[in-house]
Each structure stands twice: as structure tokens, then as C-alpha cells.
Tab-separated table of C-alpha atoms in Angstrom:
chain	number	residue	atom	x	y	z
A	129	UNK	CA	29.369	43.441	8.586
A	130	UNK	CA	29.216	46.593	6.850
A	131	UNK	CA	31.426	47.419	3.189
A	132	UNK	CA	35.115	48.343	3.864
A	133	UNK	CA	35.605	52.011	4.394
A	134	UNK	CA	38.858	51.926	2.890
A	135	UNK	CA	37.322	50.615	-0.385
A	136	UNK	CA	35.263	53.823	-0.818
A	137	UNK	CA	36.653	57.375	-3.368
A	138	UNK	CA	36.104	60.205	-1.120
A	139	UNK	CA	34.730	61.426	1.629
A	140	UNK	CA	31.833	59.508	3.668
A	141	UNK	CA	29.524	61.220	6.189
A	142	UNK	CA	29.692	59.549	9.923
A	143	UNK	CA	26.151	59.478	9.909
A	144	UNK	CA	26.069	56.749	7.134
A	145	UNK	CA	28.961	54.528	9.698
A	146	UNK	CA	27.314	51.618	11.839
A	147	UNK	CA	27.146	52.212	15.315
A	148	UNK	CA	28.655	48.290	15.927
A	149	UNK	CA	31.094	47.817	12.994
A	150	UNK	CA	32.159	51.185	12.238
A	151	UNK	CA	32.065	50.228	8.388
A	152	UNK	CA	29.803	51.593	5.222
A	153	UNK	CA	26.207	50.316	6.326
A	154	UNK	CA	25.043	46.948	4.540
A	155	UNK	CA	21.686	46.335	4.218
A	156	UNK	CA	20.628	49.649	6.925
A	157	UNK	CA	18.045	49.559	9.779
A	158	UNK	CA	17.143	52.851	12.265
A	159	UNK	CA	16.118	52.975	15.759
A	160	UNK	CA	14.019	55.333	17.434
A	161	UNK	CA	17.160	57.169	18.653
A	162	UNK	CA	18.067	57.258	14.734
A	163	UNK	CA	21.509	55.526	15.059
A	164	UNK	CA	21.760	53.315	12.058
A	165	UNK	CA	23.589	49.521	11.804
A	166	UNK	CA	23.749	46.989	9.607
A	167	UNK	CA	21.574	44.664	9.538
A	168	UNK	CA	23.336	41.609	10.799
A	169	UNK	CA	25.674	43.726	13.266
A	170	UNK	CA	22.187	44.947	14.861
A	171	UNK	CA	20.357	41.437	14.964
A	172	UNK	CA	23.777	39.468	16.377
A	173	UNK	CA	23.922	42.929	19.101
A	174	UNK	CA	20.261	42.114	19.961
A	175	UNK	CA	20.717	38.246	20.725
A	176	UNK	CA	22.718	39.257	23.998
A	177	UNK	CA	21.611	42.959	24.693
A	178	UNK	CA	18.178	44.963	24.624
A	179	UNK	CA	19.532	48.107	24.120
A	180	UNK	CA	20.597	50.716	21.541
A	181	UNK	CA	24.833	50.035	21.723
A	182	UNK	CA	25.649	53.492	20.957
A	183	UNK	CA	23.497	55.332	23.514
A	184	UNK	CA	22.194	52.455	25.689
A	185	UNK	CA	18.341	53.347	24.932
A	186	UNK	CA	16.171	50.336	25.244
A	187	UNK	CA	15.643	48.498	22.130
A	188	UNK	CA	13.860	45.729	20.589
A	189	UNK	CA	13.930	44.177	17.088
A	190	UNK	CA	10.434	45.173	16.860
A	191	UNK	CA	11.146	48.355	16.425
A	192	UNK	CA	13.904	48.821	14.170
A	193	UNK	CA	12.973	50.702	10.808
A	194	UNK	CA	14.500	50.791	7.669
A	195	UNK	CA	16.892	53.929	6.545
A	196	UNK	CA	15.100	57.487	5.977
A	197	UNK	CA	15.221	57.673	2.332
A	198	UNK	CA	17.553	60.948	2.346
A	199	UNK	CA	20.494	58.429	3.812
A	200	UNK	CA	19.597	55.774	1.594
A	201	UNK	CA	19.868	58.261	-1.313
A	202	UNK	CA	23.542	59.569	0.405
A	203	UNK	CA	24.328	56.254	0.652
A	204	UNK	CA	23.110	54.434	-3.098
A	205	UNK	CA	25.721	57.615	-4.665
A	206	UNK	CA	29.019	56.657	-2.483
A	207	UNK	CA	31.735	55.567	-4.852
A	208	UNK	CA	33.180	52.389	-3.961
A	209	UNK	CA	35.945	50.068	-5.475
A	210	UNK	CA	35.469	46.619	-6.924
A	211	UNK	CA	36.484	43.823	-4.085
A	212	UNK	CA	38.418	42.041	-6.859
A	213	UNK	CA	40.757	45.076	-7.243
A	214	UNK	CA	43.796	42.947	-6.107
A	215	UNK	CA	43.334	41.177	-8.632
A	216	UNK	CA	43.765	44.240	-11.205
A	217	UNK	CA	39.798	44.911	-11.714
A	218	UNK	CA	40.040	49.351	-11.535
A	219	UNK	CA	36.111	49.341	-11.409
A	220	UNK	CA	34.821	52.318	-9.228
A	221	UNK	CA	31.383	52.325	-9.713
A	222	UNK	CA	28.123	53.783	-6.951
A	223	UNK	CA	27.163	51.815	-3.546
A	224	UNK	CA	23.848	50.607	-5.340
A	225	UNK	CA	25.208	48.606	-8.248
A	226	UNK	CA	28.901	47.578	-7.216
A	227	UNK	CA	27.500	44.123	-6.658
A	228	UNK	CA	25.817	43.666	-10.136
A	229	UNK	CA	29.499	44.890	-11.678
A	230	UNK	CA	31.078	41.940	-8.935
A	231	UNK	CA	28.752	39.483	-10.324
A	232	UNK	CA	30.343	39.844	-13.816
A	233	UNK	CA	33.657	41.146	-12.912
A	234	UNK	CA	36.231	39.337	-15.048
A	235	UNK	CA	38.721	39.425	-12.060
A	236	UNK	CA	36.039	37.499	-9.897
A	237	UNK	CA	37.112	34.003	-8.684
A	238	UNK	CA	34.550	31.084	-9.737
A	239	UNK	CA	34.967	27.794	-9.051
A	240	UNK	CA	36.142	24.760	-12.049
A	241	UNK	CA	32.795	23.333	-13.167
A	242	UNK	CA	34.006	20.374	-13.563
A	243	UNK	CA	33.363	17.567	-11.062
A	244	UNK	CA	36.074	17.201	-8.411
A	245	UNK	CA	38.326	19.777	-9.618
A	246	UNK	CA	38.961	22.197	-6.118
A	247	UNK	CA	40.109	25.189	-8.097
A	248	UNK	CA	39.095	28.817	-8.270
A	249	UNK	CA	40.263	30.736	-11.114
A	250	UNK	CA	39.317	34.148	-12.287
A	251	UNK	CA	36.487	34.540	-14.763
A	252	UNK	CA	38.482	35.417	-17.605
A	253	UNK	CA	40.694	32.420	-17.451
A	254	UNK	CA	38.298	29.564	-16.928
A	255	UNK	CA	37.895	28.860	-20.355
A	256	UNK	CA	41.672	28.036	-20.346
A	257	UNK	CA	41.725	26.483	-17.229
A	258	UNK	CA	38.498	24.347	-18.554
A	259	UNK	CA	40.604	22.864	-21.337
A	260	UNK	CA	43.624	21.942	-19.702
A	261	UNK	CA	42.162	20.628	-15.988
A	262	UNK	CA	42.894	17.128	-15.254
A	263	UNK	CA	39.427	16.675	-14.359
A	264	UNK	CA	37.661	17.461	-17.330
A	265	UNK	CA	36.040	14.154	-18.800
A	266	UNK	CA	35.923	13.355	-22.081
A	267	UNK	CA	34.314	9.665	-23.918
A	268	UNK	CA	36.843	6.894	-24.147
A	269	UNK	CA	38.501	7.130	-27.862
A	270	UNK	CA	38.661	3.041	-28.067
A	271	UNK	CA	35.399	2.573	-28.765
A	272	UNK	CA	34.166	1.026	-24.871
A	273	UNK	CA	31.539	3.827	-24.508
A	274	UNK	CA	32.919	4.663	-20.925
A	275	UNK	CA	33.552	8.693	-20.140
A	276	UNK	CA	37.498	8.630	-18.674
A	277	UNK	CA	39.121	11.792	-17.114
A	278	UNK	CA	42.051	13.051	-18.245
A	279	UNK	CA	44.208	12.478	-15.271
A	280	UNK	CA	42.959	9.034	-15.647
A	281	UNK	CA	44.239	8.381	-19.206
A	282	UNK	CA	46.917	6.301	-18.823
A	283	UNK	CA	44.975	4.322	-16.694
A	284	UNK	CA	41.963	3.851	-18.556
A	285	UNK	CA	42.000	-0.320	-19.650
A	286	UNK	CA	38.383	-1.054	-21.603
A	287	UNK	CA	38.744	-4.395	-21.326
A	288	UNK	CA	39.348	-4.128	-17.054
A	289	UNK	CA	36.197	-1.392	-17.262
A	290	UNK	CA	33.654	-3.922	-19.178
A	291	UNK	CA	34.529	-6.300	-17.331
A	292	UNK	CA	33.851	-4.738	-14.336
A	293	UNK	CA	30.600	-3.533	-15.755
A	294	UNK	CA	29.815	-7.063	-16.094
A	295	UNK	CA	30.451	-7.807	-13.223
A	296	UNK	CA	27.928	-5.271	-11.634
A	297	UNK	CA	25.545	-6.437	-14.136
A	298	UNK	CA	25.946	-10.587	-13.423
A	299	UNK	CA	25.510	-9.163	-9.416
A	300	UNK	CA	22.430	-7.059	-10.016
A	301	UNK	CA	20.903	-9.882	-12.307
A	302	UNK	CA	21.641	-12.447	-9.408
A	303	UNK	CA	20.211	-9.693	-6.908
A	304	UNK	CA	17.029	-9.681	-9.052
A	305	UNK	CA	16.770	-13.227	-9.789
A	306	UNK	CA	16.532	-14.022	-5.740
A	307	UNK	CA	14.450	-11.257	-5.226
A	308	UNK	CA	11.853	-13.143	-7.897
A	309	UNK	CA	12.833	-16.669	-6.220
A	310	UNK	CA	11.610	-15.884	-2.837
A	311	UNK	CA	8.176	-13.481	-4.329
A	312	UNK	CA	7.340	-16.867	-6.697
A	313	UNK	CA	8.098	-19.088	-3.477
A	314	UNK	CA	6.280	-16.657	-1.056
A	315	UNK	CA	3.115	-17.137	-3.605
A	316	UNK	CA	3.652	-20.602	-4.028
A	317	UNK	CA	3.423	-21.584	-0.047
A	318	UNK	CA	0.546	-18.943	0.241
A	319	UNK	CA	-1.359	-21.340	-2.672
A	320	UNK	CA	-0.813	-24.461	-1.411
A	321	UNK	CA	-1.909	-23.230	2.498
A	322	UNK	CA	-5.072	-21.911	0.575
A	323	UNK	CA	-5.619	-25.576	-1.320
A	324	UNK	CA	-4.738	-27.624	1.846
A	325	UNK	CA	-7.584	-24.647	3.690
A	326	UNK	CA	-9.834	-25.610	0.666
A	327	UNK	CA	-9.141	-29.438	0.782
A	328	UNK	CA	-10.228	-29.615	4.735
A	329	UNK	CA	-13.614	-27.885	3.686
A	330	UNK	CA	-14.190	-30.104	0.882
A	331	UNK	CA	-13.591	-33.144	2.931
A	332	UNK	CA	-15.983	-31.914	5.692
A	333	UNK	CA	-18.689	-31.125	3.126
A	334	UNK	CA	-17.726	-34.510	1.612
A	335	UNK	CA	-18.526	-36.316	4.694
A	336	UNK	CA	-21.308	-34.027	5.714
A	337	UNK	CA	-22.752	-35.526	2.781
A	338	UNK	CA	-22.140	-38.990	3.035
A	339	UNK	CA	-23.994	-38.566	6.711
A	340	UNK	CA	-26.921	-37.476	5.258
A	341	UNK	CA	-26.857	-39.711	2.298
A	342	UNK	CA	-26.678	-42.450	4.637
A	343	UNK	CA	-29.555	-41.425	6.596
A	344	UNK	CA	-31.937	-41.250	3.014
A	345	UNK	CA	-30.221	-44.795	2.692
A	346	UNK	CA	-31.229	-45.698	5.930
A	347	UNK	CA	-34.838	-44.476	5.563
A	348	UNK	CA	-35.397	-45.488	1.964
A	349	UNK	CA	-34.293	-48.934	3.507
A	350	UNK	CA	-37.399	-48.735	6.221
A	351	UNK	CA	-39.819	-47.411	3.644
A	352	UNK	CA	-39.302	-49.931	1.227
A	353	UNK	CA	-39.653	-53.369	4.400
A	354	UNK	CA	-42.887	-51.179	5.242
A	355	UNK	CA	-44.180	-51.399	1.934
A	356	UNK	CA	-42.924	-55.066	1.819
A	357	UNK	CA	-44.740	-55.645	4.939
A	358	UNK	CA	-48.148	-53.847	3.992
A	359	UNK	CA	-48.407	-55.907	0.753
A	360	UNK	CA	-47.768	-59.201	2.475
A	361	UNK	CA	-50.837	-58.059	4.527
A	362	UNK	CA	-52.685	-57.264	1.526
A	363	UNK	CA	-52.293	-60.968	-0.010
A	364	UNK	CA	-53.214	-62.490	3.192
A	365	UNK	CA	-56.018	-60.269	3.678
A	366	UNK	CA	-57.370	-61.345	-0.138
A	367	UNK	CA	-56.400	-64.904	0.406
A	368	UNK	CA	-58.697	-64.625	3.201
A	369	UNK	CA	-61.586	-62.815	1.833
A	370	UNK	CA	-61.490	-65.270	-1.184
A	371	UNK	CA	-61.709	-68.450	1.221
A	372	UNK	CA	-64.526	-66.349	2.684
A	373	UNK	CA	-66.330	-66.305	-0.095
A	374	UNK	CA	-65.943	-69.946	-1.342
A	375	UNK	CA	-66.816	-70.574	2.541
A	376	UNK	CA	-70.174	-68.906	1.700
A	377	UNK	CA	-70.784	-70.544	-1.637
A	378	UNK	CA	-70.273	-73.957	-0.109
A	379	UNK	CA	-72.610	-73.093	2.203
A	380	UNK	CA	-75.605	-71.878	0.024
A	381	UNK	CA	-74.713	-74.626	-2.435
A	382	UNK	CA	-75.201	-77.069	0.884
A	383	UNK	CA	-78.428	-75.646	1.922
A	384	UNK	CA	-80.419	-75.938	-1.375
A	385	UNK	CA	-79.215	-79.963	-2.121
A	386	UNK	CA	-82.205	-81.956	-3.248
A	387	UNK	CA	-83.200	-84.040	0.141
A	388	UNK	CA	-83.224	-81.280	2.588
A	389	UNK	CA	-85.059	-80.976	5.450
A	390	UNK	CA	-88.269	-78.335	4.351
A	391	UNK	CA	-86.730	-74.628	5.572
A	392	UNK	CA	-87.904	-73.657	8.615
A	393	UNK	CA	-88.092	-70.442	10.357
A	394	UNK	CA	-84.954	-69.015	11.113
A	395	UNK	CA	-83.847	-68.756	15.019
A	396	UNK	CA	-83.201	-65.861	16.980
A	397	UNK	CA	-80.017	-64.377	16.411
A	398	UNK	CA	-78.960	-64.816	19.440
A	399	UNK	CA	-79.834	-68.775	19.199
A	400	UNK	CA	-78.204	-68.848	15.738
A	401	UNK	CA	-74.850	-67.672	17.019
A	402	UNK	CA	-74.295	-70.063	20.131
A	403	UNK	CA	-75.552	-72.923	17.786
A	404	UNK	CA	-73.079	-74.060	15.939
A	405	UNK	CA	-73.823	-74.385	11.684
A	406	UNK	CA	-73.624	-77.585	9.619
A	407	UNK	CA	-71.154	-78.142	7.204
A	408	UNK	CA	-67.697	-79.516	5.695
A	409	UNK	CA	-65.287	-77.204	7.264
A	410	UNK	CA	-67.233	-77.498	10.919
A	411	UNK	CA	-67.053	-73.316	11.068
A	412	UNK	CA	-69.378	-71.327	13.472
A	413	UNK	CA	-71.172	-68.632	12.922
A	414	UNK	CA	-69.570	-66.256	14.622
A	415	UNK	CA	-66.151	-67.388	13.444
A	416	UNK	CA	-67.203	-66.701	9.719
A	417	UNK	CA	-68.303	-63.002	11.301
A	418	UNK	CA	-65.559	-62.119	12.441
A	419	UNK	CA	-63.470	-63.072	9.493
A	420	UNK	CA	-65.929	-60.798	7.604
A	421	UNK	CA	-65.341	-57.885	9.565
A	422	UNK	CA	-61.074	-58.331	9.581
A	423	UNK	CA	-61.261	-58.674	5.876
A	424	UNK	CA	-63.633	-55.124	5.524
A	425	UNK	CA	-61.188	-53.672	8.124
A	426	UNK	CA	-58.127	-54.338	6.109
């Protein structure tokens, strides 16, 4: 929408009218055909239609152009009226800065700053207003620390407010304290599943180990009755060889005794081993052989 025309001192040219609102342009744009609009009468025109409204030409947003600088220039020097004028403001100032003077205008209505106040007042009064709204805060002058409006005075109890206050605080504490309960008991049941986890493994290893000890147990065992055995055969083998030998002393002690037949020659061999030899213990030949050979084997 385009600036009032009955807000404007004299006389405005038609050319500087929008084509769609028939006000002061706002914010200008040109077709080709040169008919000018405002800027949001043109754009809201172009969502329905694709044509020029005042002669029918076809037009797109694409080609709309901004205001030939001689009707900019026409338009920046129009006189114009502040908007706040009903409210006493007699500011006529140019097109180009009326809204700089409306952004200062003491006659403008701004809104109470403070929180939840739905007033508008005029510039020059808010200062006033400001000191007397009933929603202007201000610190409790007991001593609680707690910021009270002023419509809320006579209500204001410190004791009620701390305790409340505590109350919040007791309820957060209690929040956090659960919060902490179920993290340490959420750590604590993840431990103890990783120490039973560990437990099984070290029992496994455990008896792994008493498997194979078992086995070394079991082998040391059959070492040591092999060595056992082996030695026995060792000190039969030497008790043998040592009867052996006092065999053969006997025997050479026997044949040189005083009264012996004169020696002889000796037989074959083959006649001395099927003859059987003289003497105490009545052994062969070939017996006391063969013992010879068992002991040099072992």
C-alpha cells in the first residue's frame, strides 16, 4: 500500500499515483509500459494475474524496473504530514525522510518496556508511564533478595517465597540425587557383569591348568617307575657279572690245585661246549657264555 494522499501539502502529479492503490507510491517499480506501483500492490497483483492492471500488457516480475530517477527525484521532494498528527505532532517534512522524523516523533506510540505490561503510550510520556506502571519490578525491601512487582506488593510474603524456593531446591536436589543413584548403579551392574565375565575366564584358565599339570604329574610319575625299573636292572645285571666273575676265579683256582691231572691239550671247541666242565656249581660251558654275553649286553 502506497502513503495516504490526503496526508500530502499540495499538489501531486498522477504520474507519481499507483496504478493498483491509487495512493503516493511506496517503495516504486516500472514496467515496460511505464505505469508505476508500489511494490507490494504490484507483487500481490502478479500472484493471480500476468498482466500490466492498468493497460492489460503482459507482464512478469522479471521485468519490473525500479523508478526513472526524474520521478524518484519528484517524488523524494513531496511534502507529507507526520502519521502521528492526531496525536498533535504538526511535522511536515519531504517524502524521503518523513520516516526518520516518525522514528523519533515524540507523538509516536511505543510499547511499556516492561515485562507484561500491554500498553502503548506516546514517546514523550513513557518515562511517566515507566514510573507509575504496575508492572515495573523493583527488589523486595525486606531483605529476601526476591524482585516483586508493584501490583504484587501487597502480596509479596518472603517467608511463603523462600519457602517455595526451597522447595524447588529440595525437588531439584532429589531430581539430581536419583539421577546419580541410577548412573552409580548402572556402573556398578556393568562392573560386576565384567568380574563375573573375568571370573569364568579365570576359572577356565584355572582348570586348563590343572589339566596340564596333571598330565606333567602323570608323566613325571612314568619317568620316575622307568628309572626305578632300569636301576633294578642295573643291580641285577652287576650282581650277575660279579657271580660271573667269582664263577671264573673258582674255576682257575680249581684247575691249578696241587694233584691235578698233567694239562692236556685242549679239545675242539666244538667238543668243549657239548662236554660238560668240572666243578662245584656243576655249570656248563655254554651256560657261563651266555651269562657273559647278557651281562656285556646290559
Amino acid at each position: 500500500m502506497g502513503y495516504d494522499l490526503e496526508r500530502f501539502v499540495g499538489y501531486v502529479n498522477e504520474g507519481l499515483l499507483c496504478c493498483v492503490c491509487r495512493d503516493v507510491l511506496e517503495d516504486p517499480l516500472q514496467a515496460p509500459c511505464e505505469h508505476a506501483f508500489c511494490s507490494s500492490c504490484i507483487n500481490s497483483w502478479l500472484v493471480h494475474h500476468h498482466s500490466c492492471p492498468e493497460d492489460r500488457q503482459p507482464l512478469e516480475g522479471a521485468l519490473l524496473r525500479p523508478l526513472f530517477r526524474y520521478m524518484r527525484n519528484d517524488l523524494s521532494r513531496l511534502q507529507i504530514r507526520c502519521r502521528n498528527r492526531e496525536q498533535g505532532c504538526e511535522m511536515v517534512c519531504s517524502l524521503e525522510s518523513v520516516e526518520r522524523h516518525e522514528r523519533e516523533c515524540e507523538y509516536s506510540l511505543v510499547a511499556c518496556t516492561n515485562t507484561g505490561c500491554p500498553l502503548q503510550v506516546e514517546r514523550r510520556s513513557l518515562q511517566a508511564h515507566l514510573s507509575t506502571c504496575e508492572f515495573r519490578s523493583r527488589e523486595c525491601p525486606h531483605g529476601c533478595g526476591y524482585t516483586i512487582l508493584s501490583c504484587e506488593d501487597a502480596q509479596h510474603s518472603c517467608v511463603a517465597e523462600l519457602r517455595t524456593e526451597l522447595e524447588l531446591l529440595r525437588s531439584e536436589m532429589i531430581c539430581k540425587m536419583e539421577e546419580v543413584r541410577h548412573e552409580m548403579e548402572s556402573r556398578l551392574d556393568s562392573q560386576r557383569r565384567h568380574m563375573v565375565q573375568k571370573e569364568s575366564l579365570l576359572k577356565s584358565e584355572v582348570e586348563e591348568l590343572k589339566g596340564q599339570l596333571s598330565r606333567v604329574m602323570s608323566d613325571v610319575r612314568a619317568l620316575l617307575g622307568a628309572e626305578r625299573l632300569h636301576r633294578q636292572e642295573l643291580e641285577q645285571a652287576e650282581l650277575e657279572k660279579r657271580e660271573l666273575l667269582e664263577l671264573l676265579k673258582s674255576l682257575q683256582r680249581e684247575g691249578r690245585a696241587p694233584g691235578t691231572a698233567p694239562a692236556q691239550a685242549p679239545p675242539p671247541a666244538t667238543e668243549g661246549l657239548r662236554r660238560p666242565a668240572s666243578g662245584a656249581h656243576g655249570l656248563t660251558l655254554d651256560c657261563m657264555k651266555r651269562k657273559s654275553r647278557e651281562v656285556t649286553v646290559i
